[in-house]
């Protein structure tokens, strides 16, 4: 079909042009008449209209170029007419569509059930994390994030874990290698808590601050039913004039009732964190037995859920290096941090933390 090439044109008078273009039109019509199906039509299109090797390209390249200036217009008109004819032939060939036999082979039985697509769903960790965040968003808190690879300064020093202090041993983590020539405060590690974002937030904005910070954290903890070396926390920070411990209690009591139901009670036990003073652990009444005592709460009726406290003046002093308004004589604040996995395990009655990370659809499919 495509062996005959375009001859050179030597005469450019109207009669010669008519004859030359008529011959091409005939060739195109003959070729089009023999087309059968889409593949043929595509070959025809390439043969005639192809950008590089198509015949029309050849015609315009050789005839038009060779034509004396006074013949160019007459040639151009005929060229456009030929192109239109080829396009019409191609449209007709495509419009004819596939044969009846081809259609029958592809026929769809519309009475068969369709292909069911799996609906995606939020992972239970993401869902719980969002739920915690929205409880605080409703109280007017904004949401912040910070880097997972953190400096020693933000993760430890500015959170009042001085270099060499034993409190650092409670939060061992992976450190980035080959940083010995850097000052300790600039060395990089995988953050052990979301608390460094407290400092990053305060450095960026003067008080008042109300922010929650969800994120992933890393610790050198052996994996067991309730611990994982990578897990998630939601941090909270509230700083303003006259923030008191009762604001902290009221806020967290409300948040626990919003997350676990209004029947839940909270109680605060003395604890220790370097960056809060005083510090407390928050317990909620056991959501499994209602406080009577069961296996889940080790018969105490209470379950420990999060850490909190009043922001230590030493932390404000670090923030004041960049934002002098963090003057502990003028402002005060509270902070809290909770483990997302722990809360999700309580809410959904999950006993193995590893279920969250295994990617087993039989587990994940329950949260659709
Ligand atoms: N950062 C603490 C931890 O990971 C939790 C916490 C946050 C405690 C804020 C008090 C205030 O254990």
CSV table of C-alpha atoms and ligand atoms in Angstrom, one decimal:
chain,number,residue,atom,x,y,z
A,1,UNK,CA,0.0,0.0,0.0
A,2,UNK,CA,2.8,2.4,0.7
A,3,UNK,CA,5.5,1.6,-1.7
A,4,UNK,CA,4.8,4.3,-4.3
A,5,UNK,CA,6.6,7.4,-3.4
A,6,UNK,CA,6.1,11.0,-4.5
A,7,UNK,CA,7.6,11.7,-7.9
A,8,UNK,CA,9.4,15.0,-8.6
A,9,UNK,CA,7.3,17.6,-10.3
A,10,UNK,CA,8.8,19.3,-13.2
A,11,UNK,CA,6.0,21.4,-14.8
A,12,UNK,CA,4.0,23.8,-12.7
A,13,UNK,CA,1.3,25.0,-15.0
A,14,UNK,CA,-2.3,24.5,-13.9
A,15,UNK,CA,-2.9,21.5,-16.1
A,16,UNK,CA,0.2,19.7,-14.8
A,17,UNK,CA,-0.7,20.5,-11.2
A,18,UNK,CA,-4.3,19.2,-11.7
A,19,UNK,CA,-3.0,16.0,-13.1
A,20,UNK,CA,-0.4,15.5,-10.4
A,21,UNK,CA,-2.8,16.1,-7.5
A,22,UNK,CA,-5.6,14.0,-9.2
A,23,UNK,CA,-3.2,11.1,-9.3
A,24,UNK,CA,-2.4,11.4,-5.6
A,25,UNK,CA,-6.1,11.7,-4.7
A,26,UNK,CA,-6.8,8.6,-6.7
A,27,UNK,CA,-4.1,6.7,-4.8
A,28,UNK,CA,-5.5,7.9,-1.5
A,29,UNK,CA,-9.0,6.8,-2.5
A,30,UNK,CA,-7.8,3.4,-3.6
A,31,UNK,CA,-5.9,2.9,-0.4
A,32,UNK,CA,-8.8,4.0,1.7
A,33,UNK,CA,-11.2,1.6,0.0
A,34,UNK,CA,-9.0,-1.3,1.1
A,35,UNK,CA,-9.0,-0.3,4.8
A,36,UNK,CA,-10.4,-2.8,7.2
A,37,UNK,CA,-10.5,-1.9,10.9
A,38,UNK,CA,-8.7,0.6,13.2
A,39,UNK,CA,-5.2,-0.7,12.7
A,40,UNK,CA,-5.5,-0.3,8.9
A,41,UNK,CA,-6.9,3.2,9.4
A,42,UNK,CA,-4.0,4.1,11.6
A,43,UNK,CA,-1.5,2.9,9.0
A,44,UNK,CA,-3.3,4.9,6.4
A,45,UNK,CA,-3.1,8.0,8.6
A,46,UNK,CA,0.6,7.5,9.2
A,47,UNK,CA,1.2,6.9,5.5
A,48,UNK,CA,-0.5,10.1,4.4
A,49,UNK,CA,-0.6,12.5,7.3
A,50,UNK,CA,2.4,11.3,9.3
A,51,UNK,CA,4.4,14.3,10.5
A,52,UNK,CA,7.8,13.0,9.3
A,53,UNK,CA,7.3,10.4,6.7
A,54,UNK,CA,3.7,11.1,5.5
A,55,UNK,CA,3.2,11.6,1.8
A,56,UNK,CA,1.6,15.0,2.3
A,57,UNK,CA,4.7,16.1,4.2
A,58,UNK,CA,6.7,14.9,1.3
A,59,UNK,CA,4.6,16.8,-1.2
A,60,UNK,CA,4.8,20.0,0.7
A,61,UNK,CA,8.5,19.5,1.2
A,62,UNK,CA,9.4,18.8,-2.4
A,63,UNK,CA,6.8,20.2,-4.7
A,64,UNK,CA,6.1,23.4,-2.8
A,65,UNK,CA,9.8,24.1,-2.4
A,66,UNK,CA,10.6,23.4,-6.1
A,67,UNK,CA,7.7,25.5,-7.3
A,68,UNK,CA,8.5,28.9,-8.9
A,69,UNK,CA,7.0,31.8,-6.8
A,70,UNK,CA,4.1,32.4,-9.3
A,71,UNK,CA,2.9,28.8,-9.0
A,72,UNK,CA,3.0,28.5,-5.2
A,73,UNK,CA,-0.5,29.8,-4.7
A,74,UNK,CA,-2.1,27.4,-7.2
A,75,UNK,CA,-0.1,24.5,-5.7
A,76,UNK,CA,-1.1,25.5,-2.2
A,77,UNK,CA,-4.8,25.5,-3.0
A,78,UNK,CA,-4.6,22.0,-4.5
A,79,UNK,CA,-2.5,20.8,-1.6
A,80,UNK,CA,-5.1,21.9,0.9
A,81,UNK,CA,-7.9,20.3,-1.1
A,82,UNK,CA,-5.9,17.0,-1.2
A,83,UNK,CA,-5.3,17.2,2.5
A,84,UNK,CA,-9.0,17.7,3.2
A,85,UNK,CA,-9.8,14.7,1.0
A,86,UNK,CA,-7.4,12.5,2.8
A,87,UNK,CA,-8.8,13.6,6.2
A,88,UNK,CA,-12.3,12.9,4.9
A,89,UNK,CA,-11.3,9.4,3.8
A,90,UNK,CA,-9.7,8.8,7.2
A,91,UNK,CA,-12.8,9.9,9.1
A,92,UNK,CA,-15.0,7.7,6.9
A,93,UNK,CA,-12.7,4.7,7.5
A,94,UNK,CA,-12.8,5.3,11.3
A,95,UNK,CA,-16.5,6.1,11.3
A,96,UNK,CA,-17.2,2.7,9.8
A,97,UNK,CA,-16.2,1.3,13.2
A,98,UNK,CA,-15.3,-2.3,14.0
A,99,UNK,CA,-17.0,-5.1,12.2
A,100,UNK,CA,-20.0,-6.9,13.7
A,101,UNK,CA,-17.9,-9.9,14.4
A,102,UNK,CA,-15.5,-7.8,16.4
A,103,UNK,CA,-18.4,-6.3,18.3
A,104,UNK,CA,-19.9,-9.6,19.2
A,105,UNK,CA,-16.5,-10.8,20.6
A,106,UNK,CA,-16.3,-7.8,22.9
A,107,UNK,CA,-20.0,-7.7,23.9
A,108,UNK,CA,-20.6,-7.0,27.6
A,109,UNK,CA,-23.2,-9.0,29.6
A,110,UNK,CA,-24.7,-6.2,31.6
A,111,UNK,CA,-26.5,-8.7,33.8
A,112,UNK,CA,-23.2,-9.8,35.4
A,113,UNK,CA,-22.3,-8.3,38.8
A,114,UNK,CA,-19.7,-5.4,38.5
A,115,UNK,CA,-16.2,-5.4,39.7
A,116,UNK,CA,-16.3,-4.3,43.4
A,117,UNK,CA,-13.7,-1.7,44.2
A,118,UNK,CA,-12.3,-1.7,47.8
A,119,UNK,CA,-13.2,1.6,49.6
A,120,UNK,CA,-10.2,3.1,51.3
A,121,UNK,CA,-10.4,4.2,54.9
A,122,UNK,CA,-8.4,6.1,57.4
A,123,UNK,CA,-5.9,4.0,59.3
A,124,UNK,CA,-7.0,3.7,63.0
A,125,UNK,CA,-4.0,5.7,64.1
A,126,UNK,CA,-4.7,8.5,61.7
A,127,UNK,CA,-8.3,8.5,62.7
A,128,UNK,CA,-7.6,8.6,66.4
A,129,UNK,CA,-5.0,11.3,65.8
A,130,UNK,CA,-7.5,13.5,63.9
A,131,UNK,CA,-10.1,12.9,66.5
A,132,UNK,CA,-7.8,14.1,69.3
A,133,UNK,CA,-6.8,17.1,67.3
A,134,UNK,CA,-10.4,18.1,66.6
A,135,UNK,CA,-11.3,17.9,70.3
A,136,UNK,CA,-8.7,20.7,70.9
A,137,UNK,CA,-9.5,22.5,67.6
A,138,UNK,CA,-13.0,22.9,69.0
A,139,UNK,CA,-11.4,24.7,72.0
A,140,UNK,CA,-9.6,27.1,69.8
A,141,UNK,CA,-6.3,25.4,69.5
A,142,UNK,CA,-4.4,25.6,66.2
A,143,UNK,CA,-2.4,22.7,64.8
A,144,UNK,CA,1.4,22.6,64.3
A,145,UNK,CA,4.0,20.2,63.1
A,146,UNK,CA,7.8,19.9,63.4
A,147,UNK,CA,10.6,17.8,62.0
A,148,UNK,CA,11.0,14.1,62.9
A,149,UNK,CA,14.8,14.5,62.5
A,150,UNK,CA,15.5,17.0,65.3
A,151,UNK,CA,18.5,18.7,66.9
A,152,UNK,CA,19.8,17.8,70.3
A,153,UNK,CA,18.9,21.4,71.3
A,154,UNK,CA,15.2,21.2,70.5
A,155,UNK,CA,14.7,17.6,71.6
A,156,UNK,CA,16.6,17.8,74.8
A,157,UNK,CA,18.5,20.9,75.9
A,158,UNK,CA,15.8,23.5,75.4
A,159,UNK,CA,13.3,21.1,77.0
A,160,UNK,CA,15.5,21.3,80.1
A,161,UNK,CA,17.4,18.1,79.7
A,162,UNK,CA,20.9,19.5,80.2
A,163,UNK,CA,23.8,17.7,78.5
A,164,UNK,CA,24.8,14.6,80.5
A,165,UNK,CA,21.6,14.8,82.6
A,166,UNK,CA,20.3,11.3,83.6
A,167,UNK,CA,16.8,12.3,82.4
A,168,UNK,CA,18.1,11.8,78.9
A,169,UNK,CA,18.6,8.1,79.5
A,170,UNK,CA,14.8,7.7,79.8
A,171,UNK,CA,14.5,8.7,76.1
A,172,UNK,CA,17.2,7.0,74.2
A,173,UNK,CA,17.0,7.1,70.4
A,174,UNK,CA,18.8,6.8,67.1
A,175,UNK,CA,21.3,9.5,66.3
A,176,UNK,CA,22.6,10.5,62.9
A,177,UNK,CA,26.1,9.2,62.4
A,178,UNK,CA,29.4,11.1,61.8
A,179,UNK,CA,28.4,14.4,63.5
A,180,UNK,CA,31.2,14.4,66.1
A,181,UNK,CA,32.6,17.7,64.8
A,182,UNK,CA,29.4,19.5,65.3
A,183,UNK,CA,28.6,21.2,68.6
A,184,UNK,CA,26.3,18.9,70.7
A,185,UNK,CA,23.3,21.2,70.4
A,186,UNK,CA,23.3,20.9,66.6
A,187,UNK,CA,23.6,17.1,66.4
A,188,UNK,CA,20.7,15.4,64.7
A,189,UNK,CA,18.6,12.6,66.2
A,190,UNK,CA,15.2,11.0,65.7
A,191,UNK,CA,12.9,13.0,68.0
A,192,UNK,CA,11.8,11.1,71.1
A,193,UNK,CA,8.7,13.2,71.7
A,194,UNK,CA,6.7,16.0,70.1
A,195,UNK,CA,7.7,18.4,72.9
A,196,UNK,CA,10.5,20.1,70.8
A,197,UNK,CA,7.8,21.6,68.7
A,198,UNK,CA,6.7,23.5,71.8
A,199,UNK,CA,10.0,25.4,71.6
A,200,UNK,CA,9.8,25.8,67.8
A,201,UNK,CA,6.3,27.3,68.2
A,202,UNK,CA,7.3,29.7,70.9
A,203,UNK,CA,10.3,30.9,69.0
A,204,UNK,CA,8.0,31.7,66.1
A,205,UNK,CA,5.2,33.5,67.9
A,206,UNK,CA,4.8,35.5,71.1
A,207,UNK,CA,2.2,34.5,73.6
A,208,UNK,CA,-0.7,33.8,73.8
A,209,UNK,CA,-0.3,30.3,72.3
A,210,UNK,CA,-2.8,27.5,72.1
A,211,UNK,CA,-1.5,24.7,69.8
A,212,UNK,CA,-1.7,20.9,69.4
A,213,UNK,CA,1.1,19.1,67.7
A,214,UNK,CA,0.5,15.6,66.3
A,215,UNK,CA,3.4,13.5,65.0
A,216,UNK,CA,5.6,10.5,64.9
A,217,UNK,CA,8.3,9.9,67.5
A,218,UNK,CA,11.1,7.3,68.0
A,219,UNK,CA,12.6,5.6,71.1
A,220,UNK,CA,14.9,2.8,71.9
A,221,UNK,CA,12.2,0.8,73.4
A,222,UNK,CA,11.9,-3.0,72.9
A,223,UNK,CA,8.8,-4.0,71.1
A,224,UNK,CA,6.1,-5.7,73.2
A,225,UNK,CA,2.3,-5.9,73.3
A,226,UNK,CA,2.1,-2.2,74.2
A,227,UNK,CA,5.4,-0.7,73.1
A,228,UNK,CA,6.8,0.1,69.7
A,229,UNK,CA,10.1,1.9,68.9
A,230,UNK,CA,8.1,4.2,66.6
A,231,UNK,CA,4.8,5.6,67.7
A,232,UNK,CA,2.7,8.8,67.6
A,233,UNK,CA,2.0,11.5,70.1
A,234,UNK,CA,-0.2,14.6,70.3
A,235,UNK,CA,1.4,17.4,72.2
A,236,UNK,CA,-0.5,20.4,73.6
A,237,UNK,CA,0.8,23.8,74.7
A,238,UNK,CA,-1.2,26.7,76.1
A,239,UNK,CA,0.6,29.9,77.2
A,240,UNK,CA,-1.0,33.1,78.3
A,241,UNK,CA,-1.3,35.4,81.3
A,242,UNK,CA,-2.7,33.7,84.4
A,243,UNK,CA,-2.9,30.2,83.1
A,244,UNK,CA,-3.2,27.9,86.1
A,245,UNK,CA,-3.2,24.2,87.0
A,246,UNK,CA,-7.0,24.3,87.2
A,247,UNK,CA,-7.0,25.4,83.5
A,248,UNK,CA,-4.9,22.3,82.8
A,249,UNK,CA,-7.2,20.0,84.8
A,250,UNK,CA,-10.4,21.4,83.2
A,251,UNK,CA,-9.0,21.2,79.7
A,252,UNK,CA,-7.8,17.6,80.0
A,253,UNK,CA,-10.9,16.5,81.9
A,254,UNK,CA,-13.0,17.9,79.0
A,255,UNK,CA,-10.8,16.3,76.4
A,256,UNK,CA,-11.0,12.8,78.0
A,257,UNK,CA,-14.8,13.0,78.3
A,258,UNK,CA,-14.9,14.1,74.6
A,259,UNK,CA,-12.7,11.1,73.6
A,260,UNK,CA,-14.1,8.4,75.9
A,261,UNK,CA,-17.6,9.5,76.8
A,262,UNK,CA,-19.0,11.9,79.4
A,263,UNK,CA,-19.1,9.2,82.2
A,264,UNK,CA,-15.3,9.1,82.3
A,265,UNK,CA,-13.6,10.6,85.4
A,266,UNK,CA,-10.0,11.9,85.5
A,267,UNK,CA,-7.5,12.2,88.3
A,268,UNK,CA,-4.0,13.7,88.4
A,269,UNK,CA,-1.0,12.1,90.1
A,270,UNK,CA,2.4,13.7,90.8
A,271,UNK,CA,5.0,12.8,88.2
A,272,UNK,CA,8.2,14.2,86.7
A,273,UNK,CA,9.1,15.7,83.4
A,274,UNK,CA,12.2,18.0,83.1
A,275,UNK,CA,10.1,20.6,81.1
A,276,UNK,CA,7.1,20.9,83.4
A,277,UNK,CA,6.9,21.9,87.1
A,278,UNK,CA,4.8,20.6,88.7
A,279,UNK,CA,4.2,17.5,86.5
A,280,UNK,CA,1.4,15.1,86.6
A,281,UNK,CA,0.2,11.8,85.1
A,282,UNK,CA,-3.4,11.8,84.2
A,283,UNK,CA,-5.5,8.7,84.8
A,284,UNK,CA,-9.0,8.1,83.6
A,285,UNK,CA,-11.6,5.8,85.2
A,286,UNK,CA,-11.4,2.4,83.6
A,287,UNK,CA,-13.6,2.5,80.5
A,288,UNK,CA,-13.9,-1.3,80.5
A,289,UNK,CA,-15.3,-1.8,84.0
A,290,UNK,CA,-16.5,1.7,84.8
A,291,UNK,CA,-14.0,1.9,87.7
A,292,UNK,CA,-15.1,-1.3,89.6
A,293,UNK,CA,-11.7,-3.0,88.9
A,294,UNK,CA,-11.0,-5.5,86.1
A,295,UNK,CA,-8.1,-7.3,84.4
A,296,UNK,CA,-7.5,-4.3,82.1
A,297,UNK,CA,-7.0,-1.8,84.9
A,298,UNK,CA,-5.2,-4.3,87.1
A,299,UNK,CA,-8.1,-4.1,89.5
A,300,UNK,CA,-7.4,-0.5,90.3
A,301,UNK,CA,-10.3,1.0,88.5
A,302,UNK,CA,-8.0,3.6,86.8
A,303,UNK,CA,-5.9,3.7,83.7
A,304,UNK,CA,-2.9,6.0,83.2
A,305,UNK,CA,-3.2,7.8,79.9
A,306,UNK,CA,-1.0,10.9,79.5
A,307,UNK,CA,1.6,13.2,80.9
A,308,UNK,CA,1.2,16.9,81.6
A,309,UNK,CA,2.3,19.8,83.8
A,310,UNK,CA,2.9,23.6,84.1
A,311,UNK,CA,5.6,24.8,81.7
A,312,UNK,CA,8.9,25.0,83.6
A,313,UNK,CA,10.3,28.6,83.9
A,314,UNK,CA,13.6,27.2,82.5
A,315,UNK,CA,11.8,26.3,79.2
A,316,UNK,CA,10.3,29.8,79.0
A,317,UNK,CA,13.9,31.2,79.5
A,318,UNK,CA,15.1,29.3,76.4
A,319,UNK,CA,12.1,30.6,74.5
A,320,UNK,CA,12.8,34.2,75.7
A,321,UNK,CA,16.2,34.0,73.9
A,322,UNK,CA,14.2,34.5,70.7
A,323,UNK,CA,10.9,36.0,72.0
A,324,UNK,CA,11.4,38.1,75.1
A,325,UNK,CA,7.7,38.1,75.8
A,326,UNK,CA,8.1,34.6,77.3
A,327,UNK,CA,9.0,36.1,80.6
A,328,UNK,CA,8.0,33.6,83.3
A,329,UNK,CA,7.2,36.6,85.7
A,330,UNK,CA,4.5,37.7,83.3
A,331,UNK,CA,3.1,34.6,81.6
A,332,UNK,CA,2.4,31.0,82.5
A,333,UNK,CA,1.3,27.9,80.7
A,334,UNK,CA,0.6,24.2,80.6
A,335,UNK,CA,1.7,21.4,78.3
A,336,UNK,CA,0.6,17.8,77.8
A,337,UNK,CA,1.5,14.9,75.7
A,338,UNK,CA,-0.4,11.7,74.9
A,339,UNK,CA,0.3,8.5,73.0
A,340,UNK,CA,-2.0,8.1,70.0
A,341,UNK,CA,-1.6,4.3,69.9
A,342,UNK,CA,-2.4,3.9,73.5
A,343,UNK,CA,-5.6,5.9,73.1
A,344,UNK,CA,-6.6,4.0,69.9
A,345,UNK,CA,-6.0,0.7,71.7
A,346,UNK,CA,-8.3,1.8,74.5
A,347,UNK,CA,-11.0,3.1,72.2
A,348,UNK,CA,-11.1,0.1,70.0
A,349,UNK,CA,-10.2,-2.6,72.4
A,350,UNK,CA,-6.9,-3.6,70.6
A,351,UNK,CA,-4.5,-5.6,72.7
A,352,UNK,CA,-1.4,-5.7,70.4
A,353,UNK,CA,0.2,-2.5,69.3
A,354,UNK,CA,1.8,-4.4,66.4
A,355,UNK,CA,-1.6,-4.8,64.8
A,356,UNK,CA,-1.4,-1.1,63.8
A,357,UNK,CA,1.7,-1.6,61.7
A,358,UNK,CA,1.3,-5.1,60.2
A,359,UNK,CA,-0.8,-4.0,57.3
A,360,UNK,CA,-3.1,-7.0,57.6
A,361,UNK,CA,-6.4,-6.2,55.8
A,362,UNK,CA,-8.4,-8.4,58.1
A,363,UNK,CA,-7.5,-6.0,60.9
A,364,UNK,CA,-7.6,-2.7,58.9
A,365,UNK,CA,-10.8,-3.7,57.2
A,366,UNK,CA,-12.6,-3.4,60.5
A,367,UNK,CA,-12.2,0.4,60.5
A,368,UNK,CA,-13.9,1.1,57.2
B,1,LIG,N1,7.0,14.6,76.2
B,1,LIG,C1,6.5,13.8,77.2
B,1,LIG,C2,6.8,12.3,76.8
B,1,LIG,O1,7.0,12.0,75.7
B,1,LIG,C3,5.0,13.9,77.5
B,1,LIG,C4,4.7,15.3,78.0
B,1,LIG,C5,4.4,16.3,77.2
B,1,LIG,C6,4.7,15.5,79.4
B,1,LIG,C7,4.1,17.6,77.7
B,1,LIG,C8,4.4,16.7,79.9
B,1,LIG,C9,4.1,17.8,79.0
B,1,LIG,O2,6.8,11.5,77.7
